[in-house]
Amino acid sequence: MKSDVEELMPRLLPVESGVSGEELDLNGPPRNPREYLRQVQLEASQCPEVVVAQIDPKKLKKKQTINASVAGCHAAPVGFCPSLNWQQHQVSNFSDVRQSITKNRSHWSSHTLDDNVEMPSITDEEGWKRFCFGETLYQGASSCRTEEAEAEPALDYSKVGFPPFLTIVSRLNQSTVLMVLETLVGWFEENDFAPQLGRWLYALLACLEKPLLPEAHSCIRQLARKCAQLRSALESQEDEKLPALNLLICLVARYFEQNDLADQPE
């Protein structure tokens, strides 16, 4: 009786069974065409009918489904919205920064990092938070403690966070840029704005290539909405967070063409 395999896949070449399977050496090269065909036949017969892949769930990305939200931003309170000229000027400066990074990437990435710079792996989200923010901010310390640390004569980047030096960001490929951006935006969703965060968000946006991937599209919209939400809660136009929040909203909306999120001056 023919096997199910033979029913589905009829033989195209006759194979003589003159040599038994036990006499074949699967590790050695076949000595003639007949032996080659017998080796293929024997190997096929040893394959299981059903194969189950052994998948490590830890290696799967947390976000398998990308949901690109189309929700808009909170409107800026009266007097908090930047002018159109200001927004256009920021976009122009940002474009120049991106072009400079692209042009000089190989130059800066070839520089040797200082001995105290240990960049985390692409999968180490907590390590990137510590790297960008420093232990002081990462552990949730008060802003005054952060200012004291920054005022120390010997600056300890492990405490105050590594700035996004060109020698660092030039080494990041697009996968790492997007992963770190998603990590910092996720942290921002649960925490207040901080100068270290603003510097890194600007640098990562400057390294983010267009056209945007769906993941990047969703991430930067999430960032703009969070900035607008925080801005709407500010009590004074003199708040030091306002320029940074306006800048991030402007870049997402105007440069990355998320026009429905753009501030519309009166």
PDB file of N, CA and C in Angstrom, residues 55 98 106 119 124 141 157-158 176 184 193 214 216 248:
ATOM      1  N   ILE A  55       9.479  27.458  20.964  1.00  0.00           N
ATOM      2  CA  ILE A  55       9.563  28.914  20.983  1.00  0.00           C
ATOM      3  C   ILE A  55       9.760  29.401  22.407  1.00  0.00           C
ATOM      4  N   ARG A  98      19.318  67.038  11.888  1.00  0.00           N
ATOM      5  CA  ARG A  98      19.216  65.700  11.303  1.00  0.00           C
ATOM      6  C   ARG A  98      20.203  65.525  10.150  1.00  0.00           C
ATOM      7  N   SER A 106      29.350  58.497  10.509  1.00  0.00           N
ATOM      8  CA  SER A 106      30.520  57.606  10.495  1.00  0.00           C
ATOM      9  C   SER A 106      31.689  58.225  11.252  1.00  0.00           C
ATOM     10  N   MET A 119      27.248  51.190  27.195  1.00  0.00           N
ATOM     11  CA  MET A 119      25.902  51.248  26.612  1.00  0.00           C
ATOM     12  C   MET A 119      25.174  49.933  26.846  1.00  0.00           C
ATOM     13  N   ASP A 124      17.731  45.575  27.098  1.00  0.00           N
ATOM     14  CA  ASP A 124      17.801  45.983  28.501  1.00  0.00           C
ATOM     15  C   ASP A 124      17.088  47.327  28.685  1.00  0.00           C
ATOM     16  N   ALA A 141      14.207  60.238  42.767  1.00  0.00           N
ATOM     17  CA  ALA A 141      14.630  61.246  43.734  1.00  0.00           C
ATOM     18  C   ALA A 141      14.062  62.603  43.357  1.00  0.00           C
ATOM     19  N   TYR A 157      28.165  60.756  35.728  1.00  0.00           N
ATOM     20  CA  TYR A 157      27.074  60.497  34.796  1.00  0.00           C
ATOM     21  C   TYR A 157      26.213  59.315  35.224  1.00  0.00           C
ATOM     22  N   SER A 158      26.755  58.425  36.027  1.00  0.00           N
ATOM     23  CA  SER A 158      25.936  57.313  36.501  1.00  0.00           C
ATOM     24  C   SER A 158      24.823  57.798  37.425  1.00  0.00           C
ATOM     25  N   THR A 176      17.503  50.060  17.609  1.00  0.00           N
ATOM     26  CA  THR A 176      17.814  50.553  18.948  1.00  0.00           C
ATOM     27  C   THR A 176      17.199  51.919  19.191  1.00  0.00           C
ATOM     28  N   LEU A 184      11.537  55.249  26.691  1.00  0.00           N
ATOM     29  CA  LEU A 184      11.477  56.549  27.374  1.00  0.00           C
ATOM     30  C   LEU A 184      10.074  57.146  27.327  1.00  0.00           C
ATOM     31  N   PHE A 193       7.870  65.331  33.456  1.00  0.00           N
ATOM     32  CA  PHE A 193       8.910  65.701  32.503  1.00  0.00           C
ATOM     33  C   PHE A 193      10.182  66.074  33.257  1.00  0.00           C
ATOM     34  N   PRO A 214       5.251  51.691  11.433  1.00  0.00           N
ATOM     35  CA  PRO A 214       4.023  51.810  12.236  1.00  0.00           C
ATOM     36  C   PRO A 214       4.302  51.967  13.724  1.00  0.00           C
ATOM     37  N   ALA A 216       6.916  53.356  15.128  1.00  0.00           N
ATOM     38  CA  ALA A 216       7.403  54.714  15.376  1.00  0.00           C
ATOM     39  C   ALA A 216       6.269  55.722  15.275  1.00  0.00           C
ATOM     40  N   LEU A 248       8.533  69.547  21.430  1.00  0.00           N
ATOM     41  CA  LEU A 248       8.289  68.140  21.087  1.00  0.00           C
ATOM     42  C   LEU A 248       6.973  67.990  20.316  1.00  0.00           C
TER      43      LEU A 248
END
